[in-house]
Coordinates of C-alpha atoms in Angstrom, one line a residue:
X1 CA 0.0 0.0 0.0
X2 CA 0.9 3.5 0.9
X3 CA 4.2 4.9 1.7
X4 CA 4.4 6.8 5.0
X5 CA 7.6 8.5 6.1
X6 CA 7.6 8.0 9.9
X7 CA 10.2 10.8 10.4
X8 CA 7.7 13.3 8.9
X9 CA 4.1 12.0 9.2
X10 CA 2.8 14.7 6.8
X11 CA 4.6 12.9 4.0
X12 CA 2.1 10.4 2.7
X13 CA 2.0 9.0 -0.8
X14 CA -0.3 6.4 -2.5
X15 CA -2.9 6.4 0.2
X16 CA -6.5 6.7 -1.0
X17 CA -8.7 7.6 2.1
X18 CA -12.0 9.2 1.1
X19 CA -12.7 12.6 2.7
X20 CA -9.1 12.8 3.9
X21 CA -6.5 15.5 3.4
X22 CA -4.3 12.7 2.1
X23 CA -6.7 11.4 -0.6
X24 CA -4.1 10.6 -3.3
X25 CA -2.9 7.6 -5.2
X26 CA -4.8 4.3 -5.6
X27 CA -5.0 3.3 -2.0
X28 CA -5.4 -0.2 -0.5
X29 CA -5.7 -3.2 -2.7
X30 CA -8.0 -6.0 -1.6
X31 CA -7.5 -8.5 -4.3
X32 CA -4.0 -10.1 -3.8
X33 CA -1.7 -10.8 -0.9
X34 CA 1.4 -9.0 0.1
X35 CA 4.3 -11.1 1.3
X36 CA 7.4 -9.3 2.7
X37 CA 5.9 -6.0 1.4
X38 CA 5.7 -7.3 -2.1
X39 CA 2.4 -7.6 -3.9
X40 CA 1.9 -11.2 -5.2
X41 CA -0.6 -12.9 -7.5
X42 CA -2.0 -14.9 -4.6
X43 CA -5.7 -14.1 -3.9
X44 CA -6.4 -12.4 -0.5
X45 CA -9.4 -14.7 0.1
X46 CA -9.9 -17.2 1.4
X47 CA -8.2 -15.7 4.5
X48 CA -5.7 -18.1 6.2
X49 CA -7.0 -19.5 9.4
X50 CA -10.5 -17.9 8.9
X51 CA -12.1 -20.7 11.0
X52 CA -9.7 -20.0 13.9
X53 CA -10.5 -16.2 13.8
X54 CA -14.2 -17.0 13.8
X55 CA -13.8 -19.4 16.7
X56 CA -11.6 -17.2 18.9
X57 CA -12.8 -13.7 18.0
X58 CA -16.3 -14.4 16.7
X59 CA -15.6 -12.2 13.6
X60 CA -15.1 -13.1 9.9
X61 CA -12.1 -11.6 8.2
X62 CA -13.7 -12.6 4.9
X63 CA -16.8 -10.5 5.6
X64 CA -14.8 -7.5 6.8
X65 CA -12.7 -7.6 3.6
X66 CA -15.8 -8.0 1.3
X67 CA -17.6 -5.1 3.1
X68 CA -14.5 -2.9 2.6
X69 CA -14.4 -3.8 -1.1
X70 CA -18.1 -3.1 -1.5
X71 CA -17.9 0.2 0.5
X72 CA -14.9 1.4 -1.6
X73 CA -16.7 0.5 -4.8
X74 CA -19.6 2.7 -3.8
X75 CA -17.4 5.8 -3.2

């Protein structure tokens, strides 16, 4: 995703956050996985250990990601 310079928090590039003063670039990508900060061609879903997350936290990562994708598409 985005590049954030921690020594100067005002320096933000490639971060698409609606209604933000930093709404620039393409923003988050919810299609493929990142491994060691490198975008891969591996699909993000199904989420690894989805059943464990549901069992322990009673939430669905898959649902959160799908809602984020749908919400972003509507903006």
